[in-house]
Amino acid sequence: RSAIAWSCVSLCLVGVFSTPAMAQKKNPDGARVLLLSGGQRQHHGYRDQAFYLSAALEDTGRYQVTQTEDAALLETAGLAEKYDLIIGLSDRRDPEFKMTKGQQQALFKYVRDGGGYVSIHGADNGAADWEPEWKPMLGAIFSHFGLPDGKTKKGEFTVKIVDASSPVTRGIYDFRLKDELYYHLQIEPDVKPLAVVEYEGTEWPVAWTRTYGQGRVFHTVFGHRDFGPGKDDPLRDPNFGRLVLQGIDWVAEGRKK
């Protein structure tokens, strides 16, 4: 019986190790992306989402992605020479992932000096110790500190494209999306949404672009992936995935100019 059990284990291990592992692809002529993950543990499926987004970007042949969960990399010398844009997709709530003041300031300087920044869902979660510069850089933050007090709603929504002239929304029409809506954001008055969702009689902005200093920024409040296996990831939705990819393209294009 023991021999049979070990045989079964051995066969399982052979199956596991014979499966090709995910690896970072070489796209030497592509835009260089630093994907910054690392959020509250057992809250969102950030790691799964990071791997999926990295693969999706590299599969285009236009990007070369480096992943990290350690924001200390933001303070390393030559950040702007190493990376064309940074993508943040996590809330960084746990103490081990919280950005220090120096790390936050390094990110702001990177964008002001011409680096690109893409912010997805929880990356806009404003903690009590966040630097005030987050709001003007992102255009809005979701926060329980200050007013208005941010609110969330999970469900299926109709995403309405309100600016079809932007390259970010090119070829995308109104679509349904199952996700978590952030609303009652603390928002800058000059934010011009590319897409909105109507909820409780109000149209809430869910995606927009802006420039900050010399850098370009794209943000979407959508992109919630629950923790655990087999959970839906909105990035896999063909319409939302295209919106995010074209937002990333727009940010990367700004670095080339």
CSV table of C-alpha atoms in Angstrom, one decimal:
chain,number,residue,atom,x,y,z
A,1,ARG,CA,0.0,0.0,0.0
A,2,SER,CA,2.9,2.4,0.9
A,3,ALA,CA,4.6,1.7,-2.4
A,4,ILE,CA,1.4,2.4,-4.3
A,5,ALA,CA,1.0,5.7,-2.4
A,6,TRP,CA,4.6,6.8,-3.2
A,7,SER,CA,4.1,5.8,-6.8
A,8,CYS,CA,1.1,8.1,-7.0
A,9,VAL,CA,3.0,10.9,-5.4
A,10,SER,CA,5.9,10.4,-7.8
A,11,LEU,CA,3.6,10.6,-10.8
A,12,CYS,CA,2.0,13.8,-9.5
A,13,LEU,CA,5.5,15.4,-9.0
A,14,VAL,CA,6.5,14.4,-12.5
A,15,GLY,CA,3.4,16.1,-13.8
A,16,VAL,CA,4.1,19.2,-11.8
A,17,PHE,CA,7.8,19.6,-12.8
A,18,SER,CA,7.2,18.7,-16.4
A,19,THR,CA,4.8,21.6,-16.8
A,20,PRO,CA,6.6,24.6,-18.2
A,21,ALA,CA,7.1,27.3,-15.6
A,22,MET,CA,6.1,30.9,-16.2
A,23,ALA,CA,9.1,32.9,-17.0
A,24,GLN,CA,9.8,36.5,-17.8
A,25,LYS,CA,10.1,37.0,-21.6
A,26,LYS,CA,12.8,39.0,-23.4
A,27,ASN,CA,11.4,41.9,-25.4
A,28,PRO,CA,14.6,44.1,-25.6
A,29,ASP,CA,13.0,46.7,-27.8
A,30,GLY,CA,9.8,46.9,-25.7
A,31,ALA,CA,8.9,49.4,-23.1
A,32,ARG,CA,10.4,48.4,-19.7
A,33,VAL,CA,7.8,47.9,-17.0
A,34,LEU,CA,8.2,47.7,-13.3
A,35,LEU,CA,5.0,46.0,-11.9
A,36,LEU,CA,4.7,46.8,-8.3
A,37,SER,CA,2.5,44.3,-6.4
A,38,GLY,CA,2.4,43.5,-2.7
A,39,GLY,CA,-0.8,44.1,-0.9
A,40,GLN,CA,-2.9,43.0,2.1
A,41,ARG,CA,-2.4,39.2,2.5
A,42,GLN,CA,-5.4,37.0,1.9
A,43,HIS,CA,-7.4,40.0,0.8
A,44,HIS,CA,-7.0,40.3,-3.0
A,45,GLY,CA,-5.4,37.9,-5.5
A,46,TYR,CA,-2.6,40.3,-6.3
A,47,ARG,CA,0.0,37.7,-7.1
A,48,ASP,CA,-2.2,35.8,-9.6
A,49,GLN,CA,-3.2,39.1,-11.1
A,50,ALA,CA,0.4,40.3,-11.4
A,51,PHE,CA,1.4,37.1,-13.2
A,52,TYR,CA,-1.5,37.3,-15.6
A,53,LEU,CA,-0.9,41.0,-16.4
A,54,SER,CA,2.8,40.4,-16.9
A,55,ALA,CA,2.2,37.6,-19.3
A,56,ALA,CA,-0.5,39.6,-21.2
A,57,LEU,CA,1.8,42.5,-21.6
A,58,GLU,CA,4.8,40.5,-22.7
A,59,ASP,CA,2.7,38.4,-25.1
A,60,THR,CA,2.1,41.7,-27.1
A,61,GLY,CA,5.8,41.9,-27.8
A,62,ARG,CA,5.8,45.5,-26.8
A,63,TYR,CA,6.7,45.2,-23.1
A,64,GLN,CA,9.4,43.7,-20.9
A,65,VAL,CA,8.1,43.3,-17.4
A,66,THR,CA,9.9,43.1,-14.0
A,67,GLN,CA,7.8,42.2,-11.0
A,68,THR,CA,8.4,43.2,-7.4
A,69,GLU,CA,6.6,43.4,-4.1
A,70,ASP,CA,9.2,45.5,-2.4
A,71,ALA,CA,8.7,49.3,-2.9
A,72,ALA,CA,12.3,49.9,-1.8
A,73,LEU,CA,13.2,49.5,-5.4
A,74,LEU,CA,11.6,53.0,-6.0
A,75,GLU,CA,14.6,54.6,-4.2
A,76,THR,CA,17.3,52.8,-6.2
A,77,ALA,CA,19.6,54.9,-8.3
A,78,GLY,CA,18.8,55.1,-12.0
A,79,LEU,CA,15.1,54.1,-11.7
A,80,ALA,CA,14.1,56.3,-14.6
A,81,GLU,CA,16.9,54.8,-16.8
A,82,LYS,CA,15.8,51.2,-16.0
A,83,TYR,CA,12.0,51.6,-16.4
A,84,ASP,CA,9.7,53.4,-18.8
A,85,LEU,CA,6.7,53.0,-16.6
A,86,ILE,CA,5.5,51.6,-13.3
A,87,ILE,CA,2.2,49.7,-12.7
A,88,GLY,CA,0.7,49.7,-9.3
A,89,LEU,CA,-2.1,47.2,-8.7
A,90,SER,CA,-2.3,46.6,-4.9
A,91,ASP,CA,-3.4,48.5,-1.8
A,92,ARG,CA,-0.2,47.9,0.2
A,93,ARG,CA,-2.1,47.9,3.5
A,94,ASP,CA,0.0,45.5,5.5
A,95,PRO,CA,2.9,47.0,7.4
A,96,GLU,CA,5.4,45.0,5.4
A,97,PHE,CA,4.2,46.5,2.2
A,98,LYS,CA,3.5,50.1,3.2
A,99,MET,CA,5.4,52.7,1.3
A,100,THR,CA,7.7,54.9,3.3
A,101,LYS,CA,7.6,58.7,2.8
A,102,GLY,CA,10.9,58.4,0.9
A,103,GLN,CA,9.5,55.7,-1.4
A,104,GLN,CA,6.4,57.8,-2.1
A,105,GLN,CA,8.4,60.9,-2.9
A,106,ALA,CA,10.7,58.9,-5.2
A,107,LEU,CA,7.6,57.7,-7.2
A,108,PHE,CA,6.2,61.2,-7.4
A,109,LYS,CA,9.6,62.5,-8.7
A,110,TYR,CA,9.8,59.6,-11.2
A,111,VAL,CA,6.5,60.6,-12.7
A,112,ARG,CA,7.1,64.4,-12.6
A,113,ASP,CA,10.4,63.8,-14.5
A,114,GLY,CA,8.7,61.9,-17.3
A,115,GLY,CA,8.1,58.3,-16.1
A,116,GLY,CA,4.7,56.8,-16.7
A,117,TYR,CA,2.4,55.4,-14.0
A,118,VAL,CA,-0.6,53.1,-14.3
A,119,SER,CA,-2.8,52.6,-11.3
A,120,ILE,CA,-5.3,49.8,-11.0
A,121,HIS,CA,-8.1,49.4,-8.5
A,122,GLY,CA,-6.6,49.1,-5.0
A,123,ALA,CA,-3.5,51.1,-5.9
A,124,ASP,CA,-5.6,54.3,-5.2
A,125,ASN,CA,-6.4,53.3,-1.6
A,126,GLY,CA,-5.3,56.3,0.4
A,127,ALA,CA,-4.0,55.4,3.9
A,128,ALA,CA,-3.7,57.9,6.8
A,129,ASP,CA,0.0,58.2,6.2
A,130,TRP,CA,-0.2,58.8,2.4
A,131,GLU,CA,1.5,61.9,1.1
A,132,PRO,CA,-0.9,64.6,-0.2
A,133,GLU,CA,0.7,64.5,-3.6
A,134,TRP,CA,-1.0,61.2,-4.4
A,135,LYS,CA,-4.3,62.9,-5.2
A,136,PRO,CA,-3.1,65.4,-7.8
A,137,MET,CA,-0.9,62.7,-9.4
A,138,LEU,CA,-3.6,60.1,-9.7
A,139,GLY,CA,-6.5,62.5,-10.1
A,140,ALA,CA,-8.5,60.8,-7.3
A,141,ILE,CA,-8.0,58.5,-4.3
A,142,PHE,CA,-10.3,56.1,-2.5
A,143,SER,CA,-10.0,56.8,1.2
A,144,HIS,CA,-11.7,56.6,4.6
A,145,PHE,CA,-9.5,59.5,5.8
A,146,GLY,CA,-10.9,62.9,4.9
A,147,LEU,CA,-14.1,63.5,2.8
A,148,PRO,CA,-15.9,62.2,1.0
A,149,ASP,CA,-15.6,58.8,2.7
A,150,GLY,CA,-15.0,56.2,-0.1
A,151,LYS,CA,-17.6,53.5,-0.7
A,152,THR,CA,-17.6,50.2,-2.5
A,153,LYS,CA,-20.2,48.1,-4.3
A,154,LYS,CA,-19.6,44.6,-5.8
A,155,GLY,CA,-21.9,43.7,-8.7
A,156,GLU,CA,-22.3,43.7,-12.5
A,157,PHE,CA,-22.2,47.1,-14.0
A,158,THR,CA,-22.6,48.8,-17.4
A,159,VAL,CA,-19.4,50.6,-18.3
A,160,LYS,CA,-20.3,53.5,-20.4
A,161,ILE,CA,-17.6,55.0,-22.7
A,162,VAL,CA,-18.0,58.8,-22.5
A,163,ASP,CA,-14.8,59.8,-24.5
A,164,ALA,CA,-14.5,57.7,-27.7
A,165,SER,CA,-11.9,60.0,-29.1
A,166,SER,CA,-9.1,58.9,-26.8
A,167,PRO,CA,-6.7,56.2,-27.9
A,168,VAL,CA,-7.4,54.4,-24.6
A,169,THR,CA,-11.0,53.8,-25.6
A,170,ARG,CA,-10.4,53.2,-29.3
A,171,GLY,CA,-12.6,50.3,-30.6
A,172,ILE,CA,-14.3,49.8,-27.2
A,173,TYR,CA,-18.1,50.3,-26.8
A,174,ASP,CA,-20.3,50.2,-23.7
A,175,PHE,CA,-19.9,46.8,-22.0
A,176,ARG,CA,-21.0,44.9,-18.9
A,177,LEU,CA,-18.4,44.1,-16.2
A,178,LYS,CA,-18.6,42.1,-13.0
A,179,ASP,CA,-16.3,44.0,-10.5
A,180,GLU,CA,-16.1,46.1,-7.5
A,181,LEU,CA,-16.9,49.8,-7.9
A,182,TYR,CA,-15.2,52.5,-5.9
A,183,TYR,CA,-17.3,55.6,-5.7
A,184,HIS,CA,-17.4,58.8,-3.6
A,185,LEU,CA,-13.8,59.3,-4.4
A,186,GLN,CA,-11.8,62.3,-3.2
A,187,ILE,CA,-11.3,63.6,-6.8
A,188,GLU,CA,-9.6,66.5,-8.4
A,189,PRO,CA,-11.9,68.9,-10.2
A,190,ASP,CA,-10.1,68.6,-13.6
A,191,VAL,CA,-10.5,64.8,-14.0
A,192,LYS,CA,-12.1,64.1,-17.3
A,193,PRO,CA,-13.4,60.5,-17.3
A,194,LEU,CA,-13.1,58.2,-20.3
A,195,ALA,CA,-15.6,55.8,-18.8
A,196,VAL,CA,-18.3,56.0,-16.2
A,197,VAL,CA,-20.8,53.7,-14.3
A,198,GLU,CA,-24.2,54.9,-13.3
A,199,TYR,CA,-25.1,53.8,-9.8
A,200,GLU,CA,-27.6,55.3,-7.3
A,201,GLY,CA,-28.6,57.8,-9.8
A,202,THR,CA,-25.1,59.2,-10.3
A,203,GLU,CA,-22.5,58.7,-13.0
A,204,TRP,CA,-19.2,57.7,-11.3
A,205,PRO,CA,-15.9,58.0,-13.2
A,206,VAL,CA,-14.1,54.6,-13.5
A,207,ALA,CA,-11.2,55.3,-15.9
A,208,TRP,CA,-9.2,58.4,-16.9
A,209,THR,CA,-5.9,59.7,-18.0
A,210,ARG,CA,-3.9,62.8,-16.9
A,211,THR,CA,-0.4,64.3,-17.1
A,212,TYR,CA,1.6,65.0,-14.0
A,213,GLY,CA,4.7,67.1,-14.6
A,214,GLN,CA,6.2,65.5,-17.7
A,215,GLY,CA,4.8,62.0,-17.0
A,216,ARG,CA,1.5,60.3,-18.1
A,217,VAL,CA,-0.9,58.6,-15.7
A,218,PHE,CA,-3.7,56.2,-16.3
A,219,HIS,CA,-6.0,55.1,-13.5
A,220,THR,CA,-9.0,52.8,-13.3
A,221,VAL,CA,-11.0,52.1,-10.1
A,222,PHE,CA,-11.9,48.6,-11.5
A,223,GLY,CA,-9.8,45.5,-11.4
A,224,HIS,CA,-10.8,43.7,-8.2
A,225,ARG,CA,-9.7,40.1,-8.0
A,226,ASP,CA,-10.8,38.2,-4.8
A,227,PHE,CA,-8.3,36.1,-3.0
A,228,GLY,CA,-8.3,32.4,-3.6
A,229,PRO,CA,-8.2,29.9,-6.5
A,230,GLY,CA,-10.7,30.1,-9.3
A,231,LYS,CA,-11.7,33.7,-8.6
A,232,ASP,CA,-12.8,36.0,-11.5
A,233,ASP,CA,-10.2,38.5,-12.6
A,234,PRO,CA,-11.8,41.5,-14.4
A,235,LEU,CA,-8.5,41.9,-16.4
A,236,ARG,CA,-9.5,38.7,-18.2
A,237,ASP,CA,-12.7,40.4,-19.5
A,238,PRO,CA,-11.9,41.2,-23.2
A,239,ASN,CA,-13.3,44.7,-23.0
A,240,PHE,CA,-11.9,45.7,-19.7
A,241,GLY,CA,-8.6,44.0,-20.5
A,242,ARG,CA,-8.4,46.0,-23.7
A,243,LEU,CA,-9.2,49.2,-21.9
A,244,VAL,CA,-6.3,48.6,-19.4
A,245,LEU,CA,-3.9,47.5,-22.2
A,246,GLN,CA,-4.6,50.6,-24.2
A,247,GLY,CA,-4.3,52.7,-21.1
A,248,ILE,CA,-0.8,51.2,-20.6
A,249,ASP,CA,0.0,51.8,-24.3
A,250,TRP,CA,-0.9,55.5,-23.9
A,251,VAL,CA,1.3,55.9,-20.9
A,252,ALA,CA,4.2,54.1,-22.5
A,253,GLU,CA,3.9,56.2,-25.7
A,254,GLY,CA,4.4,59.3,-23.6
A,255,ARG,CA,7.8,58.1,-22.5
A,256,LYS,CA,8.9,57.7,-26.2
A,257,LYS,CA,8.2,61.4,-27.0
